[in-house]
């Protein structure tokens, strides 16, 4: 297993050692959500993969400059073909909800951020919104026109794919095949059917901006990410990620327009997470299995159970989501939590192996296996198995006090990467309930000072209280 981080690059179709352009710093751009609906568990997989990558880069000692955009300009229903035709998804949703499109994107952005926080996703350095970078997009489009890579037809601007011979390298889609397979809309105003829109003019469009291209209009989806990546991370970045559906046309088009505008390749490494399967197939509204975080919580699971479920498989392999799998996840996570409980017990003077160094070799091999797994293109299953292997020697009393201390330190560090295990010492439920009782008694006696003191103590212990008609409910934050 590799001792340095190796990544699979969709562009070259091979694993390669990861070497950032600037020593000690990784520049990473993640394609974010289009905010016209609440994200579902399939979307979360790609965002959690981005979070795992960032956390692993940090574990290896790099400073990570991470940007994940929010696409709050409605891109079009035909964006899965290269040239953006069809209806605007945000505006369509706005019509359904009888709201302003900007209200729609604001609302769903807030929902997305809440879900990300609940799932333990670390905040990137920036979350640019496409609507805030229109000027940068227009500048890039103007550059492409000036250099002959793009052309205007009325108020529309198209990228001329014939000017970029490497078009198709990422996805393997050759321009000739695209036309034959009609993955492009035949549109009379384009020079070549595979040309894609950089800017569309449409005075009837609700989300529109004034530009030098003629009538008011809006950017093509692809140019948004190229412009935001350039504005925040520079002409060239180390890693660009997305879901497998982003490979074509989105990333193919980003590569072409950025290279032509900037004169250097946009990203050295392209990484893509596979789709999540639900109930063994594609999730669908008609089956009713397009689940969101609320559905997960309504079934009695915590967000960290979902985080585990979505990170447990290698990001480039197919993983499946079912409710019975969630039950297994819960049990596996309990076992991982238990490792921390057993380690704390030893450190608090509980029974341990007589030899303080007992279990050292097992710990060393678990660390090697964890790091080797993650270094091998984020092979999470191998890394998780390494963490799970720590449980048996603890159950069998084979771990000495010195090794327990080192194991706990490693376990905490490993959980900085995965983020779903309870590693900190947990306060016993009985202690929490006694404090709640004391607070209730103080409230009944109108002793507000004592009631507040009890509540503050609980807050300091990481316990959140909620007063409900059935009494006080508590949970760990
Ligand atoms: Zn993007």
Short mmCIF file of C-alpha atoms and ligand atoms in Angstrom, two decimals:
data_model
loop_
_atom_site.label_atom_id
_atom_site.label_comp_id
_atom_site.label_asym_id
_atom_site.label_seq_id
_atom_site.Cartn_x
_atom_site.Cartn_y
_atom_site.Cartn_z
CA UNK A 1 0.00 0.00 0.00
CA UNK A 2 1.31 3.45 -0.91
CA UNK A 3 2.99 5.59 1.75
CA UNK A 4 2.18 8.77 -0.15
CA UNK A 5 -1.22 9.87 -1.41
CA UNK A 6 -2.13 8.45 -4.82
CA UNK A 7 -5.19 9.54 -6.73
CA UNK A 8 -7.06 8.18 -9.70
CA UNK A 9 -7.22 10.85 -12.37
CA UNK A 10 -10.26 10.61 -14.66
CA UNK A 11 -8.31 12.59 -17.25
CA UNK A 12 -5.40 10.15 -17.58
CA UNK A 13 -7.39 7.08 -16.45
CA UNK A 14 -4.66 6.07 -14.03
CA UNK A 15 -3.55 6.37 -10.43
CA UNK A 16 -0.76 8.83 -9.85
CA UNK A 17 1.08 10.25 -6.84
CA UNK A 18 -0.53 13.50 -5.77
CA UNK A 19 1.90 16.40 -5.94
CA UNK A 20 0.50 19.86 -5.35
CA UNK A 21 1.85 22.64 -7.54
CA UNK A 22 2.79 24.73 -4.52
CA UNK A 23 4.61 22.80 -1.79
CA UNK A 24 2.36 22.31 1.23
CA UNK A 25 -0.82 23.72 -0.34
CA UNK A 26 -3.60 21.89 -2.20
CA UNK A 27 -6.01 23.92 -4.31
CA UNK A 28 -9.28 22.05 -4.70
CA UNK A 29 -12.49 23.00 -6.48
CA UNK A 30 -15.67 20.99 -5.92
CA UNK A 31 -18.74 21.35 -8.11
CA UNK A 32 -21.55 22.19 -5.74
CA UNK A 33 -25.31 21.89 -5.92
CA UNK A 34 -27.81 23.63 -8.15
CA UNK A 35 -30.20 24.98 -5.59
CA UNK A 36 -33.67 24.43 -6.98
CA UNK A 37 -34.61 21.62 -4.63
CA UNK A 38 -33.46 20.01 -1.44
CA UNK A 39 -30.44 17.75 -2.04
CA UNK A 40 -31.05 14.01 -1.66
CA UNK A 41 -28.77 11.30 -0.31
CA UNK A 42 -27.36 10.70 -3.81
CA UNK A 43 -26.16 14.32 -3.97
CA UNK A 44 -24.71 14.04 -0.47
CA UNK A 45 -22.42 11.23 -1.62
CA UNK A 46 -20.50 13.51 -3.95
CA UNK A 47 -20.27 16.30 -1.34
CA UNK A 48 -19.16 13.90 1.41
CA UNK A 49 -16.52 12.52 -0.93
CA UNK A 50 -15.26 16.10 -1.41
CA UNK A 51 -15.18 16.52 2.39
CA UNK A 52 -13.31 13.22 2.84
CA UNK A 53 -10.72 14.26 0.25
CA UNK A 54 -10.20 17.61 1.96
CA UNK A 55 -9.86 15.97 5.38
CA UNK A 56 -7.38 13.40 4.06
CA UNK A 57 -5.26 16.10 2.41
CA UNK A 58 -5.22 17.87 5.77
CA UNK A 59 -4.25 14.63 7.57
CA UNK A 60 -1.24 14.37 5.25
CA UNK A 61 -0.18 17.82 6.42
CA UNK A 62 -1.33 19.99 3.53
CA UNK A 63 -3.08 23.29 3.82
CA UNK A 64 -6.24 22.88 1.75
CA UNK A 65 -7.69 25.80 -0.15
CA UNK A 66 -11.11 24.37 -0.92
CA UNK A 67 -13.85 26.04 -2.93
CA UNK A 68 -17.31 24.59 -3.46
CA UNK A 69 -19.69 26.67 -5.53
CA UNK A 70 -23.41 27.11 -5.30
CA UNK A 71 -25.13 27.20 -8.66
CA UNK A 72 -27.91 29.68 -8.05
CA UNK A 73 -28.39 30.60 -11.69
CA UNK A 74 -30.90 28.22 -13.10
CA UNK A 75 -29.28 25.91 -15.53
CA UNK A 76 -31.33 24.27 -18.13
CA UNK A 77 -33.14 20.95 -18.18
CA UNK A 78 -31.12 19.88 -21.24
CA UNK A 79 -27.77 20.54 -19.61
CA UNK A 80 -26.93 16.87 -19.87
CA UNK A 81 -26.40 17.52 -23.55
CA UNK A 82 -23.58 19.88 -24.32
CA UNK A 83 -25.39 23.01 -25.28
CA UNK A 84 -28.00 23.95 -22.70
CA UNK A 85 -31.40 23.98 -24.27
CA UNK A 86 -34.75 23.44 -22.65
CA UNK A 87 -36.37 24.91 -19.61
CA UNK A 88 -34.66 26.65 -16.71
CA UNK A 89 -34.83 24.38 -13.65
CA UNK A 90 -34.90 27.21 -11.11
CA UNK A 91 -37.56 29.14 -12.97
CA UNK A 92 -39.64 25.98 -13.41
CA UNK A 93 -39.45 25.38 -9.65
CA UNK A 94 -40.30 29.04 -9.02
CA UNK A 95 -43.44 28.64 -11.11
CA UNK A 96 -44.40 25.46 -9.23
CA UNK A 97 -43.95 27.17 -5.85
CA UNK A 98 -45.32 30.51 -7.13
CA UNK A 99 -42.20 32.30 -5.90
CA UNK A 100 -39.50 34.56 -7.22
CA UNK A 101 -36.54 32.47 -8.58
CA UNK A 102 -34.12 34.32 -6.29
CA UNK A 103 -36.31 33.38 -3.32
CA UNK A 104 -36.17 29.75 -4.49
CA UNK A 105 -32.37 29.67 -4.65
CA UNK A 106 -32.00 31.47 -1.30
CA UNK A 107 -34.32 29.01 0.42
CA UNK A 108 -32.71 25.89 -1.00
CA UNK A 109 -29.22 27.24 -0.38
CA UNK A 110 -30.06 27.62 3.31
CA UNK A 111 -31.45 24.07 3.36
CA UNK A 112 -28.32 22.71 1.67
CA UNK A 113 -26.04 24.43 4.17
CA UNK A 114 -28.07 23.07 7.08
CA UNK A 115 -27.81 19.54 5.72
CA UNK A 116 -24.05 19.91 5.17
CA UNK A 117 -23.57 21.10 8.74
CA UNK A 118 -25.69 18.26 10.13
CA UNK A 119 -23.62 15.77 8.12
CA UNK A 120 -20.42 17.11 9.65
CA UNK A 121 -19.08 18.58 6.42
CA UNK A 122 -16.28 21.07 7.08
CA UNK A 123 -16.80 24.54 5.71
CA UNK A 124 -14.69 25.14 2.61
CA UNK A 125 -12.61 28.30 2.36
CA UNK A 126 -15.27 29.73 0.05
CA UNK A 127 -18.77 28.90 -1.15
CA UNK A 128 -19.12 31.25 -4.11
CA UNK A 129 -22.57 31.82 -5.55
CA UNK A 130 -22.71 31.96 -9.33
CA UNK A 131 -24.87 35.12 -9.23
CA UNK A 132 -22.01 36.95 -7.50
CA UNK A 133 -19.50 36.17 -10.27
CA UNK A 134 -21.39 37.26 -13.38
CA UNK A 135 -18.79 39.92 -14.16
CA UNK A 136 -15.95 37.37 -14.10
CA UNK A 137 -17.98 35.09 -16.39
CA UNK A 138 -18.62 37.89 -18.86
CA UNK A 139 -14.90 38.77 -18.86
CA UNK A 140 -13.98 35.18 -19.62
CA UNK A 141 -16.54 34.98 -22.43
CA UNK A 142 -15.16 38.21 -23.91
CA UNK A 143 -11.63 36.77 -23.77
CA UNK A 144 -12.79 33.66 -25.58
CA UNK A 145 -14.46 35.74 -28.29
CA UNK A 146 -11.36 37.93 -28.67
CA UNK A 147 -9.07 34.91 -29.02
CA UNK A 148 -11.28 33.25 -31.59
CA UNK A 149 -12.47 30.37 -29.39
CA UNK A 150 -16.00 31.66 -29.17
CA UNK A 151 -18.41 33.42 -31.49
CA UNK A 152 -21.58 35.46 -31.22
CA UNK A 153 -24.83 34.77 -32.94
CA UNK A 154 -27.14 37.61 -32.04
CA UNK A 155 -27.00 37.86 -28.25
CA UNK A 156 -25.89 34.23 -27.83
CA UNK A 157 -22.26 33.21 -27.47
CA UNK A 158 -21.00 29.73 -28.29
CA UNK A 159 -17.69 27.99 -27.68
CA UNK A 160 -16.19 26.69 -30.92
CA UNK A 161 -15.09 23.11 -30.12
CA UNK A 162 -13.04 22.87 -33.32
CA UNK A 163 -10.55 25.33 -31.77
CA UNK A 164 -9.72 22.93 -28.92
CA UNK A 165 -8.44 19.61 -30.29
CA UNK A 166 -8.32 17.99 -26.81
CA UNK A 167 -12.12 18.33 -26.47
CA UNK A 168 -13.40 14.88 -25.47
CA UNK A 169 -10.27 13.69 -23.68
CA UNK A 170 -11.87 13.60 -20.23
CA UNK A 171 -15.08 11.84 -21.19
CA UNK A 172 -13.87 9.88 -24.21
CA UNK A 173 -16.66 11.48 -26.24
CA UNK A 174 -15.27 12.35 -29.64
CA UNK A 175 -16.90 15.28 -31.39
CA UNK A 176 -17.84 13.09 -34.37
CA UNK A 177 -19.53 10.51 -32.14
CA UNK A 178 -21.45 13.19 -30.28
CA UNK A 179 -23.06 14.33 -33.45
CA UNK A 180 -23.79 10.81 -34.70
CA UNK A 181 -25.20 9.80 -31.32
CA UNK A 182 -27.19 13.05 -31.23
CA UNK A 183 -26.11 13.96 -27.73
CA UNK A 184 -26.16 17.49 -29.01
CA UNK A 185 -29.06 19.57 -30.10
CA UNK A 186 -28.90 20.46 -33.77
CA UNK A 187 -29.25 24.17 -33.76
CA UNK A 188 -28.92 26.17 -36.94
CA UNK A 189 -27.12 29.10 -35.42
CA UNK A 190 -24.14 27.05 -34.25
CA UNK A 191 -21.14 26.42 -36.48
CA UNK A 192 -20.78 22.88 -35.20
CA UNK A 193 -23.49 20.86 -33.45
CA UNK A 194 -21.11 20.09 -30.53
CA UNK A 195 -20.46 23.79 -29.82
CA UNK A 196 -21.86 24.77 -26.43
CA UNK A 197 -23.39 27.95 -25.07
CA UNK A 198 -21.28 30.32 -22.97
CA UNK A 199 -23.98 32.94 -22.78
CA UNK A 200 -27.65 32.97 -23.70
CA UNK A 201 -29.69 36.05 -24.32
CA UNK A 202 -33.28 35.93 -23.31
CA UNK A 203 -35.16 39.05 -22.27
CA UNK A 204 -38.05 36.88 -21.06
CA UNK A 205 -35.82 35.04 -18.60
CA UNK A 206 -36.39 36.07 -14.98
CA UNK A 207 -32.75 35.71 -13.85
CA UNK A 208 -30.92 37.87 -16.35
CA UNK A 209 -28.05 40.33 -16.49
CA UNK A 210 -27.01 43.15 -18.75
CA UNK A 211 -23.96 42.36 -20.89
CA UNK A 212 -22.07 43.66 -23.90
CA UNK A 213 -23.51 40.76 -25.95
CA UNK A 214 -26.81 42.42 -26.81
CA UNK A 215 -30.06 41.65 -25.05
CA UNK A 216 -30.05 40.71 -21.35
CA UNK A 217 -29.25 37.12 -20.65
CA UNK A 218 -27.64 34.53 -18.43
CA UNK A 219 -24.45 32.45 -18.37
CA UNK A 220 -24.14 28.83 -19.48
CA UNK A 221 -23.68 26.48 -16.54
CA UNK A 222 -20.14 25.43 -17.49
CA UNK A 223 -18.65 28.92 -17.64
CA UNK A 224 -19.82 29.56 -14.08
CA UNK A 225 -17.42 27.04 -12.54
CA UNK A 226 -14.51 28.05 -14.80
CA UNK A 227 -14.93 31.69 -13.76
CA UNK A 228 -15.37 31.00 -10.03
CA UNK A 229 -12.39 28.61 -9.90
CA UNK A 230 -10.20 31.23 -11.60
CA UNK A 231 -11.43 34.07 -9.40
CA UNK A 232 -10.84 32.24 -6.12
CA UNK A 233 -8.04 29.75 -6.77
CA UNK A 234 -6.20 31.04 -9.84
CA UNK A 235 -5.74 29.87 -13.43
CA UNK A 236 -4.57 26.42 -12.42
CA UNK A 237 -5.67 24.20 -9.55
CA UNK A 238 -4.57 20.83 -8.21
CA UNK A 239 -7.82 18.88 -8.01
CA UNK A 240 -11.28 19.38 -9.45
CA UNK A 241 -14.05 17.07 -8.22
CA UNK A 242 -17.66 16.30 -9.00
CA UNK A 243 -20.14 13.50 -9.41
CA UNK A 244 -19.76 11.07 -12.31
CA UNK A 245 -22.58 12.91 -14.09
CA UNK A 246 -20.37 16.01 -14.23
CA UNK A 247 -17.74 14.37 -16.47
CA UNK A 248 -19.70 15.17 -19.60
CA UNK A 249 -20.58 17.76 -20.63
CA UNK A 250 -19.89 19.96 -17.60
CA UNK A 251 -16.24 19.20 -16.90
CA UNK A 252 -15.36 18.56 -20.53
CA UNK A 253 -16.60 22.05 -21.34
CA UNK A 254 -14.88 23.61 -18.30
CA UNK A 255 -11.56 22.10 -19.42
CA UNK A 256 -11.93 23.50 -22.94
CA UNK A 257 -12.99 27.02 -22.07
CA UNK A 258 -10.55 27.45 -19.14
CA UNK A 259 -7.57 26.17 -21.13
CA UNK A 260 -8.41 28.49 -24.02
CA UNK A 261 -8.99 31.52 -21.78
CA UNK A 262 -6.08 30.97 -19.36
CA UNK A 263 -3.48 29.28 -21.55
CA UNK A 264 -2.89 26.57 -18.93
CA UNK A 265 -4.86 23.43 -18.00
CA UNK A 266 -7.56 24.13 -15.40
CA UNK A 267 -6.83 21.18 -13.10
CA UNK A 268 -4.06 18.61 -12.83
CA UNK A 269 -6.33 15.95 -11.35
CA UNK A 270 -10.01 15.28 -12.02
CA UNK A 271 -11.83 13.07 -9.50
CA UNK A 272 -15.41 11.82 -9.74
CA UNK A 273 -17.67 10.05 -7.26
CA UNK A 274 -19.98 7.36 -8.53
CA UNK A 275 -23.74 7.61 -8.12
CA UNK A 276 -25.40 6.09 -5.10
CA UNK A 277 -27.79 3.23 -5.70
CA UNK A 278 -30.93 3.05 -3.63
CA UNK A 279 -32.71 -0.28 -3.18
CA UNK A 280 -30.33 -1.71 -5.75
CA UNK A 281 -31.17 0.72 -8.53
CA UNK A 282 -31.51 4.31 -9.53
CA UNK A 283 -33.55 6.27 -7.01
CA UNK A 284 -36.74 7.61 -8.44
CA UNK A 285 -39.65 9.79 -7.49
CA UNK A 286 -42.13 7.20 -8.77
CA UNK A 287 -40.72 4.51 -6.43
CA UNK A 288 -40.61 7.11 -3.66
CA UNK A 289 -37.01 6.47 -2.63
CA UNK A 290 -35.48 9.87 -3.29
CA UNK A 291 -34.56 10.33 0.36
CA UNK A 292 -33.35 13.46 2.10
CA UNK A 293 -31.77 13.87 5.52
CA UNK A 294 -35.22 14.35 7.10
CA UNK A 295 -36.33 10.92 5.90
CA UNK A 296 -33.22 9.43 7.49
CA UNK A 297 -33.90 11.16 10.80
CA UNK A 298 -37.59 10.26 10.75
CA UNK A 299 -36.52 6.60 10.71
CA UNK A 300 -34.56 7.16 13.90
CA UNK A 301 -31.08 7.49 12.42
CA UNK A 302 -28.61 10.25 13.17
CA UNK A 303 -26.93 12.25 10.40
CA UNK A 304 -23.63 10.56 11.32
CA UNK A 305 -25.16 7.17 10.45
CA UNK A 306 -25.81 8.49 6.95
CA UNK A 307 -22.31 9.97 6.81
CA UNK A 308 -20.93 6.50 7.60
CA UNK A 309 -23.25 4.83 5.08
CA UNK A 310 -22.15 7.14 2.28
CA UNK A 311 -18.42 7.08 3.08
CA UNK A 312 -18.12 3.37 3.80
CA UNK A 313 -17.55 2.39 0.16
CA UNK A 314 -14.77 3.49 -2.11
CA UNK A 315 -15.95 6.62 -3.91
CA UNK A 316 -15.40 5.09 -7.36
CA UNK A 317 -17.37 1.93 -6.61
CA UNK A 318 -21.08 1.44 -6.59
CA UNK A 319 -22.62 1.43 -3.14
CA UNK A 320 -26.17 0.68 -2.25
CA UNK A 321 -28.53 2.29 0.25
CA UNK A 322 -31.35 0.34 1.89
CA UNK A 323 -32.98 0.55 5.33
CA UNK A 324 -31.59 -2.87 6.41
CA UNK A 325 -28.11 -1.59 5.44
CA UNK A 326 -28.75 1.41 7.70
CA UNK A 327 -29.46 -0.99 10.58
CA UNK A 328 -26.11 -2.69 9.93
CA UNK A 329 -24.43 0.72 9.82
CA UNK A 330 -25.90 1.58 13.21
CA UNK A 331 -24.47 -1.62 14.71
CA UNK A 332 -21.05 -1.08 13.12
CA UNK A 333 -20.93 2.48 14.37
CA UNK A 334 -21.86 1.36 17.90
CA UNK A 335 -18.86 -0.96 17.77
CA UNK A 336 -16.60 1.85 16.62
CA UNK A 337 -17.93 4.10 19.42
CA UNK A 338 -17.29 1.26 21.86
CA UNK A 339 -13.59 1.22 20.96
CA UNK A 340 -13.34 4.80 22.28
CA UNK A 341 -15.33 3.90 25.41
CA UNK A 342 -12.98 0.99 26.17
CA UNK A 343 -9.90 3.15 25.62
CA UNK A 344 -11.20 5.87 27.96
CA UNK A 345 -11.91 3.21 30.56
CA UNK A 346 -8.31 2.01 30.48
CA UNK A 347 -7.01 5.55 30.71
CA UNK A 348 -9.28 6.16 33.72
CA UNK A 349 -7.53 3.29 35.50
CA UNK A 350 -9.79 0.46 34.37
CA UNK A 351 -8.47 -3.05 33.78
CA UNK A 352 -5.72 -3.27 31.15
CA UNK A 353 -3.07 -5.77 30.11
CA UNK A 354 -0.31 -5.98 32.72
CA UNK A 355 2.35 -4.99 30.20
CA UNK A 356 1.80 -1.30 29.31
CA UNK A 357 3.24 -1.99 25.86
CA UNK A 358 0.90 -4.90 25.14
CA UNK A 359 -0.87 -4.56 21.79
CA UNK A 360 1.75 -2.23 20.27
CA UNK A 361 2.26 -4.34 17.14
CA UNK A 362 -1.49 -4.48 16.51
CA UNK A 363 -1.76 -0.70 16.80
CA UNK A 364 1.18 -0.15 14.46
CA UNK A 365 -0.30 -2.42 11.85
CA UNK A 366 -3.74 -0.75 12.17
CA UNK A 367 -2.16 2.68 11.62
CA UNK A 368 -0.19 1.43 8.61
CA UNK A 369 -3.28 -0.15 7.15
CA UNK A 370 -5.46 2.94 7.76
CA UNK A 371 -2.95 5.30 6.17
CA UNK A 372 -2.10 2.90 3.36
CA UNK A 373 -5.80 2.51 2.55
CA UNK A 374 -6.46 6.25 2.45
CA UNK A 375 -3.28 6.88 0.48
CA UNK A 376 -4.54 4.40 -2.08
CA UNK A 377 -6.99 6.80 -3.73
CA UNK A 378 -9.11 7.19 -0.55
CA UNK A 379 -9.81 3.50 -0.08
CA UNK A 380 -12.19 4.03 2.82
CA UNK A 381 -13.21 0.34 3.26
CA UNK A 382 -9.59 -0.62 3.99
CA UNK A 383 -9.15 2.31 6.38
CA UNK A 384 -12.41 1.49 8.19
CA UNK A 385 -11.48 -2.16 8.56
CA UNK A 386 -8.24 -0.99 10.20
CA UNK A 387 -10.22 1.01 12.77
CA UNK A 388 -12.60 -1.88 13.35
CA UNK A 389 -9.65 -4.21 13.96
CA UNK A 390 -8.85 -2.30 17.17
CA UNK A 391 -11.96 -3.60 18.93
CA UNK A 392 -11.10 -7.28 19.38
CA UNK A 393 -7.79 -6.85 21.26
CA UNK A 394 -9.56 -4.40 23.57
CA UNK A 395 -12.43 -6.81 24.25
CA UNK A 396 -9.87 -9.52 24.99
CA UNK A 397 -7.90 -7.31 27.38
CA UNK A 398 -4.76 -7.43 25.23
CA UNK A 399 -4.05 -3.70 25.34
CA UNK A 400 -1.71 -2.07 27.85
CA UNK A 401 -2.10 1.43 29.29
CA UNK A 402 0.65 3.09 27.20
CA UNK A 403 -0.69 1.58 24.00
CA UNK A 404 -4.25 2.60 24.95
CA UNK A 405 -3.13 6.24 25.19
CA UNK A 406 -1.48 6.08 21.77
CA UNK A 407 -4.45 4.24 20.29
CA UNK A 408 -6.82 6.94 21.50
CA UNK A 409 -4.61 9.65 20.01
CA UNK A 410 -4.56 7.84 16.66
CA UNK A 411 -8.31 7.12 16.87
CA UNK A 412 -9.05 10.82 17.32
CA UNK A 413 -6.84 11.70 14.37
CA UNK A 414 -8.46 9.04 12.20
CA UNK A 415 -11.86 10.41 13.13
CA UNK A 416 -10.75 13.87 11.98
CA UNK A 417 -10.86 12.17 8.59
CA UNK A 418 -14.10 10.19 8.88
CA UNK A 419 -15.96 12.38 11.35
CA UNK A 420 -18.69 9.95 12.40
CA UNK A 421 -17.29 8.21 15.49
CA UNK A 422 -17.88 9.42 19.05
CA UNK A 423 -14.29 9.54 20.26
CA UNK A 424 -14.69 12.02 23.11
CA UNK A 425 -15.54 10.67 26.51
CA UNK A 426 -19.31 10.48 26.77
CA UNK A 427 -21.03 11.56 29.95
CA UNK A 428 -23.15 8.75 31.37
CA UNK A 429 -26.89 9.10 30.73
CA UNK A 430 -27.63 8.80 34.46
CA UNK A 431 -25.52 11.84 35.25
CA UNK A 432 -27.30 13.87 32.58
CA UNK A 433 -30.72 12.82 33.77
CA UNK A 434 -29.88 13.70 37.37
CA UNK A 435 -28.97 17.22 36.26
CA UNK A 436 -32.22 17.52 34.31
CA UNK A 437 -34.13 16.39 37.42
CA UNK A 438 -32.31 19.02 39.48
CA UNK A 439 -33.20 21.67 36.93
CA UNK A 440 -36.87 20.60 36.92
CA UNK A 441 -36.99 20.72 40.72
CA UNK A 442 -35.36 24.18 40.73
CA UNK A 443 -37.87 25.43 38.16
CA UNK A 444 -40.77 24.05 40.19
CA UNK A 445 -39.40 25.91 43.22
CA UNK A 446 -39.00 29.03 41.05
CA UNK A 447 -35.28 28.99 41.83
CA UNK A 448 -34.25 30.35 38.45
CA UNK A 449 -30.58 30.75 39.38
CA UNK A 450 -30.27 27.07 40.22
CA UNK A 451 -32.24 26.08 37.10
CA UNK A 452 -29.94 28.15 34.91
CA UNK A 453 -26.86 26.75 36.61
CA UNK A 454 -28.02 23.19 35.86
CA UNK A 455 -28.74 24.09 32.27
CA UNK A 456 -25.34 25.75 31.85
CA UNK A 457 -23.62 22.70 33.25
CA UNK A 458 -25.47 20.52 30.74
CA UNK A 459 -24.55 22.87 27.90
CA UNK A 460 -20.91 22.69 28.92
CA UNK A 461 -21.17 18.89 28.75
CA UNK A 462 -22.40 19.18 25.17
CA UNK A 463 -26.02 18.39 26.02
CA UNK A 464 -28.82 20.21 24.28
CA UNK A 465 -32.21 20.50 26.00
CA UNK A 466 -35.54 20.95 24.38
CA UNK A 467 -38.69 21.72 26.37
CA UNK A 468 -41.60 19.81 24.83
CA UNK A 469 -45.21 19.30 25.99
CA UNK A 470 -44.12 15.81 27.17
CA UNK A 471 -41.25 17.16 29.23
CA UNK A 472 -37.60 17.82 28.55
CA UNK A 473 -35.88 15.97 25.74
CA UNK A 474 -32.08 15.95 25.58
CA UNK A 475 -29.52 15.05 23.00
CA UNK A 476 -25.78 15.18 22.54
CA UNK A 477 -24.56 17.87 20.23
ZN1 LIG B 1 -19.24 22.88 -11.80
#
